[in-house]
Amino acid sequence: MKKIFLLITVSLLFTNCISVKSNLTATAVKQNNLQSEITQKRPKLIVGVVVDQMRYDYLVKFYNKFGEGGFKRLLTNGYDLKNAHYNYIPTYTAVGHTSIYTGTTPTNHGIISNDWYDKYQKKSIYCVNDANYKTVGATYGGNKSPQRMLTTTITDQVRLAQNMHGKTIGIALKDRSAILPAGHTATAAYWFEGNNVGKFITSTFYMNTLPQWVVNFNNSGKADNYLNQTWNTINDISTYTESLPDNNNYEGLFKGKTTPTFSYNLKELRKTNNNFDLLKAIPFGNSITTDFAEAAITGENLGKSNYTDFLAISYSSTDYVGHKFGTNAIELEDTYIRLDKELETLLNFLDEHVGKGNYTLFLTADHAAVPNPSYLNDLKIPSGYFKSEEFKKYVKATTLKYFNSDKIVENISNYQIFLNKEEIKALGLDVNKVAQIIADEIINFDKVYKSVTAHTLQTANFSSGLMQTIQNGYNQKLSGDILFVPTPGVVSYGKKGTTHGSGYNYDTHVPLIFYGNSIKKGSSNVYYPITNIAPTISSLLNINEPDGCTGQTIIEVLK
Ligand code: ZN
Ligand code: ZN
């Protein structure tokens, strides 16, 4: 480009030819037109929808249960990527949301888990806690910021590209699912404080007082109304053919229930289940999220200015329901049938208030989930439970045996071992050698499948498989000294319900659908890592990708 410019300049200097001059002017005008065309064609609003703990196969399993206006509308009129995966460990909420919006993995963005051991402060920290900021809208729950996230997000890039014009807003029941997607330069992030509060709140990181539309929403009594009803299946319970019987051994209980069965008298249950926290754990938590998203669209006039706005919504209740009841429960099936209706409501609202064709939407999940391991075990599929306390004892015995010290290990969390470097130095030992001996020994512990030292991750390059997912999740500055992985189907969790976090397909395979302005109709079975979402939106808007982005544009979805 520079060369061409130089050539043109040189030729301009050395000729008096009028036609060259006029050609140049025409090119410049054409380029200006192209630039303004790109800016004008930008959608008025980008909507990111993340469904917490949604497996890809729910789209297939529940397809016939969905109406025409929700998931089916996106699948039919948008672009369905059937083979989208997480490409790192651990597949947890904070990490998932951050990776979607930064277009990279913990190696670069620094959100290595929800909570992790901070080896510099020598204590456990939570991803978005930040004592520098105060709660806005309640008396607690808002000392938060995105400052542990080390790179920019696609939402930041939208703001930067428009000279800080355009609004970016994050909404979720969970703080981390609102804060991290909205980025460092967010107009706002709002999340739901449960307990006895029952309000959407924020942090002084964003503002000092809530906007009037948020105050009005919180005073509307909506949260209370949802909890003053009974949760029954929305359709006749006999039609829930994709789930196990309502009363089975694999589901957890709300306090005050003796069986995991419908109906759920919420008015009673809220008394024993921490009041407004109950709302998070039932499908109506998704309903109030939609209500609040709609209030944000009208309250902030999203999609109405000359700039592109960004609304990042995360539906958190699916995760709470999944954890409590597992992937094969009628409670879960009902939650997705109801979420489908929420999506229909949201899409209709966007059509009406932003305009059909004026917005682009993507829908994905922050991770998926494994079926209840006891259920898998009953089906003779290898699975089980990792015994964390016994593992800690085993590691202690190992360090005593080899180094005659029980102070070598500082912390074990998130399947990582943090070594006490001072102790190792004091004993005159070599950190790398100590780490390798421990890594070699723990492979003998029940259900440890792989172990690797930080040193190996720093000096080798894994280009595929499980080892690559470990490497993509490893951050040299923040991670532990030995990382290990349990065998497939094995979790550190109670026997009821389920969880997620691994690099196996049951946790990594998620839905990914693009829809709306600039998006083709179609579907594809090509493998894509979810880190490709952010650069695809960058390409669509013709703006810079987030600064640590390692994903690539999914060309096939763009018009
Ligand atoms: Zn999650
Ligand atoms: Zn979860």
Coordinates of C-alpha atoms and ligand atoms in Angstrom, one line a residue:
M1 CA 0.0 0.0 0.0
K2 CA 2.8 2.4 1.0
K3 CA 4.7 1.5 -2.2
I4 CA 1.7 2.3 -4.4
F5 CA 1.2 5.6 -2.6
L6 CA 4.9 6.4 -3.2
L7 CA 4.7 5.5 -6.8
I8 CA 1.6 7.7 -7.3
T9 CA 3.3 10.5 -5.4
V10 CA 6.5 10.2 -7.5
S11 CA 4.6 10.0 -10.7
L12 CA 2.6 13.1 -9.6
L13 CA 5.8 15.0 -8.9
F14 CA 7.3 14.1 -12.2
T15 CA 4.4 14.7 -14.6
N16 CA 2.2 17.6 -15.2
C17 CA -0.3 15.3 -16.7
I18 CA -3.8 16.5 -15.7
S19 CA -5.4 13.1 -16.2
V20 CA -3.1 11.5 -13.6
K21 CA -4.1 14.2 -11.1
S22 CA -7.8 13.7 -11.8
N23 CA -7.5 9.9 -11.6
L24 CA -5.9 10.3 -8.2
T25 CA -8.7 12.5 -7.0
A26 CA -11.2 10.0 -8.3
T27 CA -9.5 7.2 -6.4
A28 CA -9.4 9.2 -3.2
V29 CA -13.1 10.0 -3.5
K30 CA -13.8 6.4 -4.2
Q31 CA -11.9 5.3 -1.1
N32 CA -13.6 7.9 1.0
N33 CA -17.0 6.6 -0.2
L34 CA -15.9 3.0 0.6
Q35 CA -14.9 4.0 4.1
S36 CA -18.1 5.8 4.8
E37 CA -20.1 3.0 3.2
I38 CA -18.4 0.5 5.6
T39 CA -19.2 2.8 8.6
Q40 CA -22.8 3.4 7.4
K41 CA -23.4 -0.3 6.8
R42 CA -22.3 -1.2 10.3
P43 CA -25.1 -2.7 12.3
K44 CA -26.6 -0.3 14.9
L45 CA -26.3 -2.9 17.6
I46 CA -24.3 -6.0 18.3
V47 CA -26.0 -8.4 20.7
G48 CA -23.9 -11.1 22.3
V49 CA -25.9 -13.9 24.0
V50 CA -24.1 -16.4 26.1
V51 CA -26.1 -19.2 27.6
D52 CA -24.3 -20.5 30.8
Q53 CA -23.5 -24.2 30.6
M54 CA -25.3 -25.0 27.3
R55 CA -24.2 -28.2 25.5
Y56 CA -24.3 -28.1 21.7
D57 CA -26.6 -31.2 21.7
Y58 CA -29.4 -29.4 23.5
L59 CA -30.1 -27.7 20.2
V60 CA -30.6 -31.1 18.6
K61 CA -32.3 -32.9 21.5
F62 CA -34.8 -30.2 22.3
Y63 CA -35.3 -29.0 18.7
N64 CA -38.8 -30.4 18.4
K65 CA -39.8 -28.7 21.6
F66 CA -38.8 -25.3 20.5
G67 CA -41.2 -22.7 18.9
E68 CA -40.5 -21.0 15.6
G69 CA -39.4 -17.6 17.0
G70 CA -36.4 -18.5 19.3
F71 CA -33.6 -20.9 18.7
K72 CA -35.2 -22.1 15.4
R73 CA -35.4 -18.6 14.0
L74 CA -31.6 -18.2 14.6
L75 CA -30.8 -21.6 13.2
T76 CA -33.0 -21.2 10.1
N77 CA -32.2 -17.6 9.2
G78 CA -28.7 -17.4 10.7
Y79 CA -25.4 -19.3 10.4
D80 CA -25.2 -22.4 12.6
L81 CA -21.6 -23.6 13.4
K82 CA -22.2 -27.1 14.6
N83 CA -18.6 -27.9 15.7
A84 CA -17.5 -25.0 17.9
H85 CA -15.3 -25.8 20.8
Y86 CA -13.4 -24.4 23.8
N87 CA -9.7 -25.0 23.2
Y88 CA -8.3 -24.7 26.7
I89 CA -8.7 -25.9 30.3
P90 CA -10.4 -24.9 32.6
T91 CA -13.9 -24.5 31.0
Y92 CA -15.3 -22.3 33.7
T93 CA -17.7 -19.3 33.5
A94 CA -15.2 -16.4 33.9
V95 CA -12.7 -18.0 31.6
G96 CA -15.4 -18.8 28.9
H97 CA -16.9 -15.3 28.9
T98 CA -13.4 -13.7 28.8
S99 CA -12.2 -16.0 25.9
I100 CA -15.3 -15.2 23.8
Y101 CA -14.9 -11.5 24.2
T102 CA -11.1 -11.2 24.0
G103 CA -10.7 -13.8 21.2
T104 CA -7.9 -15.6 23.1
T105 CA -7.2 -18.0 25.9
P106 CA -6.0 -17.7 29.5
T107 CA -2.4 -17.8 28.2
N108 CA -2.9 -14.2 27.1
H109 CA -6.0 -12.8 28.8
G110 CA -5.1 -13.8 32.3
I111 CA -8.5 -14.9 33.6
I112 CA -7.2 -18.4 34.5
S113 CA -10.3 -19.5 36.5
N114 CA -13.3 -18.1 38.5
D115 CA -11.2 -18.2 41.7
W116 CA -7.5 -18.9 41.8
Y117 CA -4.5 -18.9 44.1
D118 CA -2.6 -15.7 43.6
K119 CA 1.1 -16.7 44.1
Y120 CA 2.2 -13.2 44.6
Q121 CA -0.3 -12.3 47.3
K122 CA -0.3 -15.9 48.6
K123 CA -4.0 -16.1 48.9
S124 CA -7.1 -17.1 46.9
I125 CA -8.7 -14.4 44.8
Y126 CA -11.9 -14.1 42.8
C127 CA -11.7 -13.0 39.1
V128 CA -13.7 -9.7 39.4
N129 CA -13.3 -8.7 43.0
D130 CA -11.6 -5.3 43.4
A131 CA -11.5 -3.5 46.7
N132 CA -10.8 -0.2 45.0
Y133 CA -14.4 0.1 44.0
K134 CA -17.7 0.3 45.9
T135 CA -21.2 -1.1 45.4
V136 CA -23.7 1.0 43.6
G137 CA -27.4 0.2 44.1
A138 CA -27.0 -1.9 47.3
T139 CA -24.9 -2.1 50.4
Y140 CA -22.7 -5.0 49.2
G141 CA -21.9 -7.2 46.2
G142 CA -20.5 -4.5 44.0
N143 CA -16.7 -4.2 44.8
K144 CA -15.9 -5.4 41.4
S145 CA -14.0 -4.5 38.2
P146 CA -12.6 -6.3 35.1
Q147 CA -9.0 -5.3 35.9
R148 CA -7.6 -8.8 36.2
M149 CA -8.4 -9.3 32.6
L150 CA -5.2 -8.3 30.9
T151 CA -6.3 -7.7 27.2
T152 CA -9.0 -5.7 25.5
T153 CA -12.4 -7.2 24.5
I154 CA -14.3 -6.8 21.3
T155 CA -16.6 -4.4 23.3
D156 CA -13.5 -2.3 24.1
Q157 CA -12.6 -2.3 20.4
V158 CA -16.0 -1.1 19.3
R159 CA -15.6 1.9 21.7
L160 CA -12.0 2.6 20.7
A161 CA -12.8 2.4 17.0
Q162 CA -15.6 5.0 17.4
N163 CA -13.5 7.5 19.5
M164 CA -15.4 6.2 22.6
H165 CA -18.8 6.8 21.0
G166 CA -21.4 4.0 21.1
K167 CA -22.6 2.3 24.3
T168 CA -21.4 -1.1 25.6
I169 CA -23.4 -2.7 28.3
G170 CA -23.0 -6.1 30.0
I171 CA -26.0 -7.8 31.7
A172 CA -26.2 -11.1 33.7
L173 CA -27.3 -12.5 37.0
K174 CA -23.6 -13.4 37.7
D175 CA -21.2 -10.5 38.2
R176 CA -18.4 -12.1 36.2
S177 CA -20.7 -12.8 33.3
A178 CA -21.6 -9.1 33.0
I179 CA -18.3 -7.5 33.9
L180 CA -15.8 -9.4 31.7
P181 CA -17.8 -9.3 28.4
A182 CA -18.5 -5.6 28.8
G183 CA -14.7 -4.9 28.9
H184 CA -12.5 -2.2 30.4
T185 CA -14.2 0.8 28.7
A186 CA -17.8 -0.3 29.3
T187 CA -20.6 2.1 29.6
A188 CA -22.0 -0.2 32.3
A189 CA -22.2 -3.7 33.6
Y190 CA -25.1 -4.8 35.8
W191 CA -25.7 -8.0 37.7
F192 CA -28.2 -9.4 40.1
E193 CA -27.6 -9.3 43.8
G194 CA -29.6 -12.2 45.4
N195 CA -29.9 -12.8 49.2
N196 CA -32.4 -10.2 50.6
V197 CA -31.5 -7.6 48.0
G198 CA -33.2 -8.8 44.8
K199 CA -31.8 -5.9 42.6
F200 CA -29.6 -5.3 39.6
I201 CA -26.5 -3.5 40.9
T202 CA -23.2 -2.2 39.6
S203 CA -19.8 -0.9 40.8
T204 CA -18.2 2.6 41.1
F205 CA -15.8 1.3 38.4
Y206 CA -18.6 2.3 36.0
M207 CA -20.7 5.0 37.7
N208 CA -21.6 6.6 41.1
T209 CA -25.4 6.2 40.9
L210 CA -27.7 3.9 39.0
P211 CA -29.5 5.4 36.0
Q212 CA -33.2 6.1 36.6
W213 CA -34.3 3.3 34.3
V214 CA -32.4 0.8 36.6
V215 CA -33.9 2.3 39.7
N216 CA -37.3 2.0 38.2
F217 CA -36.7 -1.6 37.2
N218 CA -35.5 -2.5 40.7
N219 CA -38.6 -0.8 42.2
S220 CA -41.0 -2.6 39.8
G221 CA -41.4 -5.6 42.0
K222 CA -40.6 -8.0 39.1
A223 CA -38.1 -10.1 41.1
D224 CA -40.7 -10.6 43.9
N225 CA -43.5 -11.4 41.4
Y226 CA -41.4 -14.2 39.8
L227 CA -40.8 -15.7 43.3
N228 CA -44.4 -15.5 44.4
Q229 CA -45.5 -18.2 41.9
T230 CA -45.1 -21.9 41.5
W231 CA -42.7 -23.5 39.0
N232 CA -44.5 -26.2 37.0
T233 CA -43.5 -27.6 33.7
I234 CA -44.6 -25.3 30.9
N235 CA -46.0 -28.2 28.9
D236 CA -47.6 -31.4 30.1
I237 CA -45.0 -33.3 32.0
S238 CA -45.6 -36.5 30.0
T239 CA -44.2 -34.7 26.9
Y240 CA -40.7 -34.3 28.5
T241 CA -39.3 -37.3 26.5
E242 CA -35.7 -36.2 26.4
S243 CA -35.1 -36.6 30.2
L244 CA -34.9 -39.2 32.9
P245 CA -38.0 -39.7 35.1
D246 CA -38.7 -36.6 37.3
N247 CA -37.8 -38.6 40.4
N248 CA -34.4 -40.1 40.0
N249 CA -31.2 -40.6 42.0
Y250 CA -29.0 -38.2 40.1
E251 CA -30.6 -34.8 40.9
G252 CA -30.0 -32.4 43.8
L253 CA -32.7 -30.9 46.0
F254 CA -33.7 -27.4 47.0
K255 CA -33.7 -27.1 50.8
G256 CA -37.2 -28.0 52.0
K257 CA -37.8 -30.5 49.3
T258 CA -37.7 -34.3 49.9
T259 CA -37.8 -35.3 46.2
P260 CA -36.4 -33.5 43.1
T261 CA -39.8 -33.3 41.6
F262 CA -42.3 -30.8 40.3
S263 CA -44.1 -28.7 41.4
Y264 CA -41.8 -26.1 43.0
N265 CA -43.6 -23.8 45.4
L266 CA -41.3 -20.8 45.1
K267 CA -43.1 -18.7 47.7
E268 CA -42.3 -21.4 50.3
L269 CA -38.8 -22.4 48.9
R270 CA -37.5 -18.8 48.9
K271 CA -37.7 -18.9 52.8
T272 CA -35.2 -21.8 53.0
N273 CA -33.1 -21.1 49.9
N274 CA -31.7 -17.7 50.6
N275 CA -34.6 -15.6 49.3
F276 CA -33.6 -13.9 46.0
D277 CA -30.8 -16.4 45.4
L278 CA -33.5 -18.9 44.5
L279 CA -34.5 -16.7 41.5
K280 CA -31.0 -17.4 40.0
A281 CA -31.5 -21.2 40.2
I282 CA -34.8 -21.4 38.3
P283 CA -35.8 -20.5 34.7
F284 CA -37.4 -17.3 35.9
G285 CA -33.9 -16.0 36.5
N286 CA -33.6 -16.0 32.7
S287 CA -36.9 -14.2 32.4
I288 CA -35.8 -11.3 34.6
T289 CA -32.6 -11.2 32.6
T290 CA -34.6 -10.7 29.4
D291 CA -36.8 -8.1 31.1
F292 CA -33.7 -6.2 32.2
A293 CA -32.1 -6.4 28.8
E294 CA -35.3 -4.9 27.3
A295 CA -35.2 -2.1 29.9
A296 CA -31.6 -1.4 29.0
I297 CA -32.4 -1.2 25.2
T298 CA -35.1 1.4 25.8
G299 CA -33.5 3.1 28.8
E300 CA -30.2 3.6 26.9
N301 CA -31.7 4.0 23.4
L302 CA -29.4 1.2 22.2
G303 CA -29.2 0.9 18.4
K304 CA -30.6 4.4 17.8
S305 CA -27.5 6.6 17.3
N306 CA -25.1 7.0 14.5
Y307 CA -22.7 4.6 16.3
T308 CA -22.7 0.9 16.9
D309 CA -23.7 -0.1 20.4
F310 CA -23.0 -3.5 22.0
L311 CA -25.2 -5.4 24.4
A312 CA -23.6 -8.4 26.1
I313 CA -26.3 -10.6 27.7
S314 CA -25.5 -13.8 29.7
Y315 CA -28.3 -16.2 30.8
S316 CA -27.0 -17.6 34.1
S317 CA -29.9 -19.7 35.3
T318 CA -29.2 -22.5 32.9
D319 CA -25.9 -23.1 34.8
Y320 CA -27.5 -23.2 38.3
V321 CA -30.2 -25.5 37.0
G322 CA -27.6 -27.7 35.3
H323 CA -25.5 -27.9 38.4
K324 CA -28.4 -28.9 40.7
F325 CA -30.3 -31.3 38.5
G326 CA -27.7 -32.4 35.9
T327 CA -28.0 -32.6 32.1
N328 CA -30.8 -35.2 31.9
A329 CA -33.4 -33.7 34.2
I330 CA -36.9 -32.6 33.3
E331 CA -36.1 -29.4 35.2
L332 CA -33.3 -28.8 32.7
E333 CA -35.4 -29.6 29.7
D334 CA -38.1 -27.2 30.9
T335 CA -35.5 -24.5 31.5
Y336 CA -34.4 -24.7 27.8
I337 CA -38.0 -24.8 26.5
R338 CA -38.6 -21.6 28.5
L339 CA -35.3 -20.1 27.4
D340 CA -36.4 -20.6 23.8
K341 CA -39.4 -18.4 24.6
E342 CA -37.1 -15.8 26.2
L343 CA -35.1 -15.6 23.0
E344 CA -38.3 -15.2 21.0
T345 CA -39.3 -12.3 23.2
L346 CA -35.9 -10.8 22.9
L347 CA -35.7 -11.1 19.1
N348 CA -39.2 -9.6 18.7
F349 CA -38.2 -6.7 21.0
L350 CA -35.1 -6.1 19.0
D351 CA -37.1 -6.1 15.7
E352 CA -39.5 -3.6 17.1
H353 CA -37.0 -1.2 18.9
V354 CA -33.8 -1.5 16.9
G355 CA -35.3 -2.8 13.6
K356 CA -35.0 -6.0 11.6
G357 CA -31.7 -5.9 9.8
N358 CA -30.2 -3.2 12.1
Y359 CA -28.6 -5.7 14.5
T360 CA -26.2 -8.6 14.5
L361 CA -26.5 -11.3 17.2
F362 CA -24.4 -14.2 18.1
L363 CA -25.4 -16.9 20.6
T364 CA -23.0 -19.3 22.2
A365 CA -22.2 -20.8 25.7
D366 CA -19.3 -20.3 28.1
H367 CA -18.8 -24.1 28.4
A368 CA -21.0 -27.2 28.3
A369 CA -21.3 -29.9 31.0
V370 CA -20.8 -33.6 31.6
P371 CA -23.8 -35.9 32.4
N372 CA -24.0 -36.8 36.0
P373 CA -21.0 -39.2 36.6
S374 CA -23.0 -41.7 38.7
Y375 CA -25.5 -41.9 35.8
L376 CA -22.6 -42.5 33.4
N377 CA -21.2 -45.1 35.8
D378 CA -24.6 -46.9 35.9
L379 CA -24.4 -47.0 32.1
K380 CA -20.9 -48.6 32.4
I381 CA -19.2 -45.5 31.0
P382 CA -15.9 -44.8 32.7
S383 CA -16.5 -41.8 35.1
G384 CA -16.4 -40.9 38.7
Y385 CA -15.3 -38.5 41.4
F386 CA -11.8 -37.1 42.1
K387 CA -10.9 -37.3 45.7
S388 CA -9.2 -33.9 46.3
E389 CA -8.5 -34.3 50.0
E390 CA -6.9 -37.7 49.5
F391 CA -4.9 -36.2 46.7
K392 CA -3.5 -33.5 49.0
K393 CA -2.4 -36.1 51.5
Y394 CA -0.8 -38.1 48.7
V395 CA 1.2 -35.0 47.5
K396 CA 2.3 -34.3 51.0
A397 CA 3.5 -37.9 51.5
T398 CA 5.4 -37.6 48.1
T399 CA 7.2 -34.5 49.1
L400 CA 8.1 -36.0 52.5
K401 CA 9.4 -39.1 50.9
Y402 CA 11.6 -37.3 48.3
F403 CA 12.6 -34.1 50.0
N404 CA 11.9 -34.7 53.7
S405 CA 9.7 -31.6 53.8
D406 CA 5.9 -31.1 53.9
K407 CA 6.3 -27.4 53.1
I408 CA 7.3 -27.8 49.4
V409 CA 3.7 -27.4 48.2
E410 CA 2.0 -24.1 48.8
N411 CA -1.4 -24.6 47.3
I412 CA -3.4 -27.1 45.3
S413 CA -6.4 -25.8 43.4
N414 CA -8.0 -25.9 39.9
Y415 CA -5.9 -29.1 39.2
Q416 CA -2.7 -27.1 39.7
I417 CA 0.0 -27.4 42.2
F418 CA 1.8 -24.2 43.4
L419 CA 5.3 -24.8 44.8
N420 CA 6.8 -22.9 47.7
K421 CA 9.9 -21.5 45.9
E422 CA 11.4 -20.1 49.1
E423 CA 11.3 -23.5 50.9
I424 CA 12.8 -25.2 47.8
K425 CA 15.6 -22.7 47.7
A426 CA 16.2 -23.0 51.4
L427 CA 16.5 -26.8 51.0
G428 CA 19.1 -26.2 48.2
L429 CA 16.8 -28.0 45.6
D430 CA 16.1 -27.1 42.0
V431 CA 12.5 -26.0 41.4
N432 CA 12.3 -27.7 37.9
K433 CA 13.6 -31.0 39.2
V434 CA 11.2 -30.9 42.2
A435 CA 8.3 -30.1 39.9
Q436 CA 9.2 -33.0 37.6
I437 CA 9.4 -35.5 40.4
I438 CA 6.0 -34.5 41.7
A439 CA 4.5 -34.6 38.2
D440 CA 5.9 -38.1 37.7
E441 CA 4.6 -39.3 41.0
I442 CA 1.0 -37.9 40.9
I443 CA 0.3 -39.8 37.7
N444 CA 0.1 -42.9 40.0
F445 CA -2.8 -41.4 42.0
D446 CA -6.3 -42.7 41.2
K447 CA -7.9 -40.9 38.2
V448 CA -5.0 -38.6 37.4
Y449 CA -4.7 -39.0 33.7
K450 CA -2.0 -36.5 32.7
S451 CA 0.4 -34.3 34.5
V452 CA 2.8 -31.7 33.2
T453 CA 5.2 -29.2 34.6
A454 CA 5.1 -25.5 33.9
H455 CA 8.7 -25.8 32.6
T456 CA 7.6 -28.3 29.9
L457 CA 4.7 -25.9 28.9
Q458 CA 7.2 -23.1 28.6
T459 CA 9.6 -25.0 26.5
A460 CA 7.5 -27.3 24.3
N461 CA 4.7 -26.5 21.8
F462 CA 1.7 -28.8 21.8
S463 CA -0.2 -28.5 18.5
S464 CA -3.3 -30.7 19.2
G465 CA -5.3 -32.7 21.7
L466 CA -5.6 -32.5 25.5
M467 CA -2.0 -31.2 25.9
Q468 CA -2.7 -28.2 23.7
T469 CA -5.8 -27.4 25.8
I470 CA -3.6 -27.4 28.9
Q471 CA -1.1 -25.2 27.2
N472 CA -3.7 -22.7 26.0
G473 CA -5.0 -22.5 29.6
Y474 CA -1.6 -22.0 31.1
N475 CA -0.4 -18.5 31.9
Q476 CA 3.3 -18.2 32.8
K477 CA 2.8 -15.3 35.2
L478 CA -0.3 -16.7 37.0
S479 CA -0.5 -20.5 36.7
G480 CA 0.9 -23.2 39.0
D481 CA 4.1 -25.2 38.7
I482 CA 2.5 -28.6 37.9
L483 CA -0.8 -29.0 36.1
F484 CA -2.8 -32.2 36.0
V485 CA -6.0 -33.6 34.4
P486 CA -8.4 -36.3 35.6
T487 CA -9.6 -39.1 33.4
P488 CA -12.7 -38.5 31.3
G489 CA -16.0 -38.3 33.1
V490 CA -14.3 -37.6 36.4
V491 CA -15.3 -34.5 38.4
S492 CA -14.5 -32.8 41.8
Y493 CA -18.2 -32.4 42.7
G494 CA -21.0 -34.0 44.8
K495 CA -22.8 -37.1 43.6
K496 CA -26.0 -35.1 42.6
G497 CA -26.3 -32.8 39.6
T498 CA -23.2 -32.1 37.6
T499 CA -20.3 -29.7 36.8
H500 CA -17.8 -28.7 34.1
G501 CA -14.3 -27.5 33.7
S502 CA -12.4 -30.1 31.7
G503 CA -11.0 -30.1 28.2
Y504 CA -13.1 -33.1 27.1
N505 CA -15.7 -32.7 24.4
Y506 CA -18.6 -32.9 26.8
D507 CA -17.4 -29.6 28.3
T508 CA -15.9 -28.0 25.2
H509 CA -18.6 -28.5 22.5
V510 CA -21.0 -25.5 22.6
P511 CA -23.6 -23.9 20.2
L512 CA -22.4 -21.0 18.0
I513 CA -24.9 -19.2 15.9
F514 CA -24.5 -15.9 14.1
Y515 CA -27.6 -14.0 13.0
G516 CA -28.7 -10.7 11.4
N517 CA -27.0 -7.8 9.7
S518 CA -24.1 -9.0 7.4
I519 CA -24.6 -12.7 8.3
K520 CA -25.2 -15.4 5.7
K521 CA -27.8 -18.1 6.1
G522 CA -26.3 -21.5 6.4
S523 CA -24.6 -24.1 8.5
S524 CA -21.2 -25.8 8.8
N525 CA -19.6 -28.8 10.4
V526 CA -16.1 -27.2 10.3
Y527 CA -14.3 -27.1 13.6
Y528 CA -13.9 -23.6 15.1
P529 CA -12.5 -22.6 18.4
I530 CA -14.7 -20.1 20.2
T531 CA -11.7 -17.6 20.2
N532 CA -12.8 -17.0 16.6
I533 CA -16.0 -15.1 17.7
A534 CA -14.4 -11.8 18.5
P535 CA -12.3 -11.5 15.3
T536 CA -15.3 -12.4 13.3
I537 CA -17.2 -9.4 14.8
S538 CA -14.1 -7.3 14.3
S539 CA -14.1 -8.2 10.6
L540 CA -17.9 -7.6 10.3
L541 CA -17.4 -4.0 11.7
N542 CA -14.1 -3.5 10.0
I543 CA -12.3 -2.6 13.2
N544 CA -9.2 -3.8 15.1
E545 CA -9.5 -7.2 16.8
P546 CA -8.9 -7.3 20.6
D547 CA -5.2 -6.7 21.4
G548 CA -4.3 -10.3 22.5
C549 CA -6.6 -12.0 20.0
T550 CA -5.3 -15.3 18.7
G551 CA -8.5 -16.4 16.9
Q552 CA -9.3 -15.9 13.3
T553 CA -12.3 -14.6 11.4
I554 CA -14.9 -17.2 10.5
I555 CA -15.1 -16.1 6.9
E556 CA -17.9 -18.4 5.9
V557 CA -20.5 -16.7 8.1
L558 CA -20.0 -13.2 6.7
K559 CA -21.9 -11.8 3.6
Ligands
ZN1 ZN -20.7 -21.0 33.3
ZN2 ZN -21.2 -23.8 36.3

